[in-house]
mmCIF file of C-alpha atoms in Angstrom:
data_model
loop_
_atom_site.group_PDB
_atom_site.id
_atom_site.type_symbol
_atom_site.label_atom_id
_atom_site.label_comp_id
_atom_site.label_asym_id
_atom_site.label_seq_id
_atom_site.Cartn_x
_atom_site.Cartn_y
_atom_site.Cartn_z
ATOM 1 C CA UNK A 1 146.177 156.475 147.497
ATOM 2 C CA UNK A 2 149.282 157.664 145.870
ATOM 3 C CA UNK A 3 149.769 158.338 141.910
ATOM 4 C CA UNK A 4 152.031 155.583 141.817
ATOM 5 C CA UNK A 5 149.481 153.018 143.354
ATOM 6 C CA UNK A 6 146.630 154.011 141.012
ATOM 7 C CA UNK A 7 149.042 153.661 138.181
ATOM 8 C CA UNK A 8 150.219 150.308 139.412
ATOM 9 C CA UNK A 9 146.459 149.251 139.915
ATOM 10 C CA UNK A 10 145.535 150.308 136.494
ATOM 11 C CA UNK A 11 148.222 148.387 134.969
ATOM 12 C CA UNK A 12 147.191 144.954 136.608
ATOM 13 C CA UNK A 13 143.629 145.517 135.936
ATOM 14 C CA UNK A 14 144.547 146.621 131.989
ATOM 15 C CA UNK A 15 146.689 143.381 132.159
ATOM 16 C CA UNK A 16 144.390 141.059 133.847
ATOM 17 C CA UNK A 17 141.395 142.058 130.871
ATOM 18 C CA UNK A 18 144.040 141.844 128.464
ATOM 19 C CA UNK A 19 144.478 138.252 129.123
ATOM 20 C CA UNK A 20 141.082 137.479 129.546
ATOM 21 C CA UNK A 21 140.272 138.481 126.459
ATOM 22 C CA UNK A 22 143.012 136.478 125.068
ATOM 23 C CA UNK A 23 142.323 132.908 126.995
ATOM 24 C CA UNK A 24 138.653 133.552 125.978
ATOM 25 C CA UNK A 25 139.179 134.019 122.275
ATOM 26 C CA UNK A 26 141.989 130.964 122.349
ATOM 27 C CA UNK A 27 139.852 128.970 124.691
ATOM 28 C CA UNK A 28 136.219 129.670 123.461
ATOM 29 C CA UNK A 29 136.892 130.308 119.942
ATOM 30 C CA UNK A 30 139.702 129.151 118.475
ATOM 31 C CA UNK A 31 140.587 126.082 120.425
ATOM 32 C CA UNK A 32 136.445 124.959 119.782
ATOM 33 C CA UNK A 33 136.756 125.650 115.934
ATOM 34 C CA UNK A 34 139.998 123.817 115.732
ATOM 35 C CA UNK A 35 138.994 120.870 117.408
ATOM 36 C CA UNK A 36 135.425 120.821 115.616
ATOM 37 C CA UNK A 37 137.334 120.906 112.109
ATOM 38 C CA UNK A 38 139.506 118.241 112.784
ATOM 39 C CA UNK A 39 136.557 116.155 114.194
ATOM 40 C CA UNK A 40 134.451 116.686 110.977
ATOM 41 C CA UNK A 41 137.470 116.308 108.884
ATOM 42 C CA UNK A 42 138.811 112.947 110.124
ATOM 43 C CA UNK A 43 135.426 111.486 112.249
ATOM 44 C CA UNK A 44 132.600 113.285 110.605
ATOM 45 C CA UNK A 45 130.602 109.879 111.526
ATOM 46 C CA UNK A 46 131.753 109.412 114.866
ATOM 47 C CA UNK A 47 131.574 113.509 115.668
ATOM 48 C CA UNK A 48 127.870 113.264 114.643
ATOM 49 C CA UNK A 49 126.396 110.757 116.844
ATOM 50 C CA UNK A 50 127.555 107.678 114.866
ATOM 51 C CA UNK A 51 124.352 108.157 112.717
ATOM 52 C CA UNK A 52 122.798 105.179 111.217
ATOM 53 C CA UNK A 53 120.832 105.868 108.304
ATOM 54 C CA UNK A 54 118.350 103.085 106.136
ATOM 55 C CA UNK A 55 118.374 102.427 102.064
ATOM 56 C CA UNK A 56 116.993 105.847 102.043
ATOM 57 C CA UNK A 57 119.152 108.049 103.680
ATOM 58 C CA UNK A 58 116.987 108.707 106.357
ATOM 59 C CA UNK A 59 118.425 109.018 109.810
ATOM 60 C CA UNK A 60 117.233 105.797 112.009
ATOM 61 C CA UNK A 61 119.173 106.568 115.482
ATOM 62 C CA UNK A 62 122.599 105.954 116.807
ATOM 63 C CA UNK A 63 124.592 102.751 116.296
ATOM 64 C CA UNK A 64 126.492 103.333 119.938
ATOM 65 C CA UNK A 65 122.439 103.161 121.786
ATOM 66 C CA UNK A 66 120.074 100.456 121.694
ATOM 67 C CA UNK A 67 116.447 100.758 120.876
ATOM 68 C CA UNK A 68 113.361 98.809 121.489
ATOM 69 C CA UNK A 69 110.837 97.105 118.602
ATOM 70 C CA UNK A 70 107.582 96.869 120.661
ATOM 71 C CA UNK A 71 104.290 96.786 119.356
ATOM 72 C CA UNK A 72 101.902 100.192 120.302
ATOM 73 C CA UNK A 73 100.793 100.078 123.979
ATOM 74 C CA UNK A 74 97.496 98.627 124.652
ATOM 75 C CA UNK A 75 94.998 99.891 126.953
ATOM 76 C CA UNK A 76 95.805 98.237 130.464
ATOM 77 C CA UNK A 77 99.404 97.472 129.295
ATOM 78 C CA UNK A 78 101.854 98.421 131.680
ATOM 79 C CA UNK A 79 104.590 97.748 129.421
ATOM 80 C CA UNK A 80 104.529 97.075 126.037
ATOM 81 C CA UNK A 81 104.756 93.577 124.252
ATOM 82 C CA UNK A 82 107.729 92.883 121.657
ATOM 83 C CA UNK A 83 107.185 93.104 117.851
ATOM 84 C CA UNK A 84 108.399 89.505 116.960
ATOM 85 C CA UNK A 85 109.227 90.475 113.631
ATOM 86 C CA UNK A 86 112.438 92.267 114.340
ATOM 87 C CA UNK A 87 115.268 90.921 116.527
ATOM 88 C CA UNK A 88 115.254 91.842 119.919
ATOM 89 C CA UNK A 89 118.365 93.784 122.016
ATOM 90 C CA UNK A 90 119.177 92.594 125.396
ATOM 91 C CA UNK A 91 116.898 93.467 128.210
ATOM 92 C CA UNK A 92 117.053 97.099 129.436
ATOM 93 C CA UNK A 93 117.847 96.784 133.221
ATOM 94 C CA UNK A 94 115.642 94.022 133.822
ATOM 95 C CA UNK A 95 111.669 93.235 133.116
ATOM 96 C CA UNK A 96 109.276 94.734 135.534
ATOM 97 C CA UNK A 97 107.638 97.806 135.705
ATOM 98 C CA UNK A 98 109.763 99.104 138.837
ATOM 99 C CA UNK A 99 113.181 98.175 136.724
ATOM 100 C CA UNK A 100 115.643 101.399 136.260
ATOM 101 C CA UNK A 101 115.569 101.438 132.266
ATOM 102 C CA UNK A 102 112.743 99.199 130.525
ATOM 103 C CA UNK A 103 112.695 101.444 127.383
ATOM 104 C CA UNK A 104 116.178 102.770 126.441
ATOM 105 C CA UNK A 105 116.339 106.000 128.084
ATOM 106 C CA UNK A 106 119.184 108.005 127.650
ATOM 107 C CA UNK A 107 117.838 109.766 131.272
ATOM 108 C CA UNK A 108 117.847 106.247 132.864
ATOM 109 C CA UNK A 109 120.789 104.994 131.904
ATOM 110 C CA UNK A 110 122.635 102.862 134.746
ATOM 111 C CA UNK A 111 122.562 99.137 136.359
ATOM 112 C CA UNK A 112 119.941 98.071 139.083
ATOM 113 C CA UNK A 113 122.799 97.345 141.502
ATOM 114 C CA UNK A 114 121.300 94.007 142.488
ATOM 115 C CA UNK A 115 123.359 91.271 143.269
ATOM 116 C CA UNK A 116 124.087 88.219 141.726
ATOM 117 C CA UNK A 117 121.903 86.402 144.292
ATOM 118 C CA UNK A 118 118.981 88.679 144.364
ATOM 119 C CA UNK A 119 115.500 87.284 144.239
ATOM 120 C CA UNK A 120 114.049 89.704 141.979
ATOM 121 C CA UNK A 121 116.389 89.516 139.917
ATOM 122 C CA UNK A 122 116.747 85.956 139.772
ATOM 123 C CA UNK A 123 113.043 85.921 138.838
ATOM 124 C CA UNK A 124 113.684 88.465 136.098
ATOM 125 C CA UNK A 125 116.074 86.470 134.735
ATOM 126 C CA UNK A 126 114.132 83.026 135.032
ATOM 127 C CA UNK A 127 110.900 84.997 133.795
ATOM 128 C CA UNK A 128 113.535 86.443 130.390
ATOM 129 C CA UNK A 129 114.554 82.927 129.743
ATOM 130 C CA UNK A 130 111.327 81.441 129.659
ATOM 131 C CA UNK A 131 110.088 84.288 127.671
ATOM 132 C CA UNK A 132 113.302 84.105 124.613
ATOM 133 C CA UNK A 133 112.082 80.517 124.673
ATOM 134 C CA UNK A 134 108.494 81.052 123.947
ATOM 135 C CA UNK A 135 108.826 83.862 121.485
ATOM 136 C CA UNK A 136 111.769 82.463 119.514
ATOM 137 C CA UNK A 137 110.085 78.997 119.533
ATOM 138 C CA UNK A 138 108.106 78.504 115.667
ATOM 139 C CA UNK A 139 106.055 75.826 114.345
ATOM 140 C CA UNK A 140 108.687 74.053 113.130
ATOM 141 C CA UNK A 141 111.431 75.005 115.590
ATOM 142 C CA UNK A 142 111.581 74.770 119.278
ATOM 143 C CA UNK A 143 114.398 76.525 121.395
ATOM 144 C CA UNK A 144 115.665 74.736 123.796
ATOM 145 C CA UNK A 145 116.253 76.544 127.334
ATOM 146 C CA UNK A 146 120.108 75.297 127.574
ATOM 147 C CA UNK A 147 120.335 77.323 124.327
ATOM 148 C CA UNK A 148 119.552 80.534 125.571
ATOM 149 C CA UNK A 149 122.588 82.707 125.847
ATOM 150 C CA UNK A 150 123.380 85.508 129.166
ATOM 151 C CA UNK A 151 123.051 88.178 126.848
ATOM 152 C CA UNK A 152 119.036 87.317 126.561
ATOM 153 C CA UNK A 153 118.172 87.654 129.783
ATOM 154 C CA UNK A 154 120.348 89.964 131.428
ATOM 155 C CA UNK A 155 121.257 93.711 130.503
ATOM 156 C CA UNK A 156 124.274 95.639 130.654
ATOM 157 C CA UNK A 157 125.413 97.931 132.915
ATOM 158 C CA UNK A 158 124.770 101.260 131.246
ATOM 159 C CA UNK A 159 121.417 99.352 129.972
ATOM 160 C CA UNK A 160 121.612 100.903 126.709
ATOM 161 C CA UNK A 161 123.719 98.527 124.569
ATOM 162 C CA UNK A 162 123.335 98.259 121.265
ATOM 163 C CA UNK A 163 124.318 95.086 120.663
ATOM 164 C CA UNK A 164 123.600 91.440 121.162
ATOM 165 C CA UNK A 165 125.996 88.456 120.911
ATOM 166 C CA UNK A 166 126.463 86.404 117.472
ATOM 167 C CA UNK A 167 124.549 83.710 119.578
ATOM 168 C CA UNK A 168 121.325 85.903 120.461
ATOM 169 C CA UNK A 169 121.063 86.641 116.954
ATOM 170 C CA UNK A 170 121.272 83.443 115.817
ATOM 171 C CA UNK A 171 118.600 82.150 118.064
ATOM 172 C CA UNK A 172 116.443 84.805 116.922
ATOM 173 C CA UNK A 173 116.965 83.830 113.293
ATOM 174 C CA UNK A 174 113.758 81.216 112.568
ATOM 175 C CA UNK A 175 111.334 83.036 113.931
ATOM 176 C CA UNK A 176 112.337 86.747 112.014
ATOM 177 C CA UNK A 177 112.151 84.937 109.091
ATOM 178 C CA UNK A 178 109.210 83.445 110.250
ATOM 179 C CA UNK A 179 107.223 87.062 110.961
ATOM 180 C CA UNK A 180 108.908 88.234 107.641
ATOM 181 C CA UNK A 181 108.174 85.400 105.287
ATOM 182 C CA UNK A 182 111.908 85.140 104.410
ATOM 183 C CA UNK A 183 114.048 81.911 104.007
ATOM 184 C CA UNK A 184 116.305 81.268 106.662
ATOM 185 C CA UNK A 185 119.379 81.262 105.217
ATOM 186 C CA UNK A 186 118.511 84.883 103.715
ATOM 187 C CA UNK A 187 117.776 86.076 107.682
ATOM 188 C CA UNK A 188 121.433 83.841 108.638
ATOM 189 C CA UNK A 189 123.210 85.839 105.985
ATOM 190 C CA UNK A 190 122.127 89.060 107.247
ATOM 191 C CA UNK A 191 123.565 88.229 110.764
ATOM 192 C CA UNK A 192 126.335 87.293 109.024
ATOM 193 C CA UNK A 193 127.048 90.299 107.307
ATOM 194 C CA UNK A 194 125.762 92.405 110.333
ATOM 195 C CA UNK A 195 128.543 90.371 113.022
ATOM 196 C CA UNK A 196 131.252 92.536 113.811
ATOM 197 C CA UNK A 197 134.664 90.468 115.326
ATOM 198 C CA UNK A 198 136.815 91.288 117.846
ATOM 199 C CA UNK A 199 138.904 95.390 118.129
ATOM 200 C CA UNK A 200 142.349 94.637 116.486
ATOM 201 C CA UNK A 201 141.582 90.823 116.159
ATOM 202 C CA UNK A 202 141.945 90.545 120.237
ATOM 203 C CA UNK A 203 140.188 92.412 122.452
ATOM 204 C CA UNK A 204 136.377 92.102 123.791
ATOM 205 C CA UNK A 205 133.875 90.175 121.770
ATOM 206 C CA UNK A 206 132.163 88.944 118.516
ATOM 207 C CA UNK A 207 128.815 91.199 118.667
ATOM 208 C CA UNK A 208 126.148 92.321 116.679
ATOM 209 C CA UNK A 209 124.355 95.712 115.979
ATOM 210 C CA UNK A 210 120.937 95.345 116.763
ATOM 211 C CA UNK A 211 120.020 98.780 114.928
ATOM 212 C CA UNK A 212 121.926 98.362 112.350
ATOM 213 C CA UNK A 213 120.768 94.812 111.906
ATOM 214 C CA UNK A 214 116.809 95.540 111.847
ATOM 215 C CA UNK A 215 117.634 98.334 109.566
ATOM 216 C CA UNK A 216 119.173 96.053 106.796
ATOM 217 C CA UNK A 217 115.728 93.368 107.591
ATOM 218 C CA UNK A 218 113.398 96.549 107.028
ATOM 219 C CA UNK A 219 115.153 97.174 103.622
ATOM 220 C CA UNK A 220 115.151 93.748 102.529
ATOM 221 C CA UNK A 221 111.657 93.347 103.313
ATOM 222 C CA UNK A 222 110.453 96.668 101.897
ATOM 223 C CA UNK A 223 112.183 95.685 98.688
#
C-alpha cells in the first residue's frame, strides 16, 4: 500500500470517528436533555406517568391504566371477588380464568380476538350482565338488566382502560353509597365532579376516571 493510500485511509477513518462522536453527543446527549427539559417544563404531569396522587400526596397509580378493587384472594379462589365498596372499571378482557388480562397487567395487555358471535364470549358477557345486576342491586334498589350499559360487560381492546362511561358510574352509585354509608346524592356529586366531557367539545365520549374517582370516595370517607 502506497503513502498516499494510508494517508487517504487515515483521513476517512479520523473523519468517520469524528462524526461519530459528534451524532453521539447530539443524538445521545443533547437531543435527550433537550427534549427531557421541555417535557418537564411544559408536561411535567404527562412526562411522569400522568401520576395520580390522594388528599395526601401519596402516589396512587396512573390515571391513563385501570386498576382492579378486589377483595384478598381466598383459599380455593381462582380469581378474586370484587370489593363492592368502590366502583368497578370495565371488565379486563373478559371473566374466566383462561381470559388474556383478568387483573390489569401491563404484560397482558391486548383483546381476546373473539368475535362478535363467539360462544364464550357471549357467555362472558351474559354471565357480566347478570353479575352488574346482582352486585349493584341494594335493599332498596334493584337494577334492572335493560339498564346495564356495554361498557359493564365488555372490555376494551388494550384491556387496560381506565375509564367507565357516565352511565356505569351512575349505576354503580346506590350501592357505593350503600358499602360506604354515604347519602346518595353525596356519591352522585362525586361522579359528577369526576365526569370528564368530550376532547375540544366534539370528539369521543363523556367518560369517567375510575382511579381517580375511588381516590376522591377514599378521601371522603377517610375524612
Amino acid at each position: 500500500m502506497t503513502n498516499n493510500a494510508v494517508s487517504n485511509t487515515a483521513r476517512a477513518l479520523g473523519a468517520g470517528l469524528r462524526a461519530l462522536l459528534v451524532l453521539t453527543l447530539v443524538c445521545g446527549v443533547i437531543y435527550p436533555l433537550a427534549v427531557t427539559g421541555v417535557a418537564q417544563t411544559l408536561f411535567s404531569d404527562k412526562a411522569n406517568g400522568s401520576e395520580t396522587t390522594d388528599s395526601s400526596g401519596q402516589v396512587v397509580g396512573s390515571s391513563l391504566i385501570g386498576q382492579r378493587y378486589d377483595l384478598p384472594l381466598k383459599e380455593g379462589q381462582e380469581s378474586p371477588a370484587p370489593d363492592l365498596r368502590w366502583f368497578q372499571p370495565r371488565p379486563s378482557n373478559g371473566l374466566g380464568s383462561n381470559s388474556v388480562n383478568t387483573q390489569y397487567s401491563l404484560i397482558l395487555s391486548g383483546a381476546t380476538n373473539r368475535s362478535g358471535d363467539n360462544e364464550e364470549l357471549i357467555q362472558w358477557v351474559k354471565d357480566a350482565k347478570a353479575a352488574v345486576v346482582k352486585d349493584n342491586s341494594t335493599a332498596t334498589y334493584q337494577v334492572e338488566p335493560a339498564d346495564v350499559p356495554a361498557d359493564a360487560v365488555t372490555s376494551s381492546a388494550s384491556g387496560l382502560d381506565p375509564h367507565i362511561s357516565p352511565a356505569y358510574a351512575k349505576l354503580q352509585v346506590r350501592r357505593v353509597a350503600d358499602r360506604n354509608g354515604l347519602d346518595v346524592q353525596q356519591v352522585e356529586a362525586l361522579v359528577a365532579d369526576h365526569t370528564a366531557g368530550r376532547v375540544l367539545g366534539f370528539m369521543g365520549e363523556p367518560r369517567v376516571n375510575v382511579l381517580e374517582l375511588n381516590t376522591a370516595l377514599r378521601d371522603l370517607t377517610q375524612n
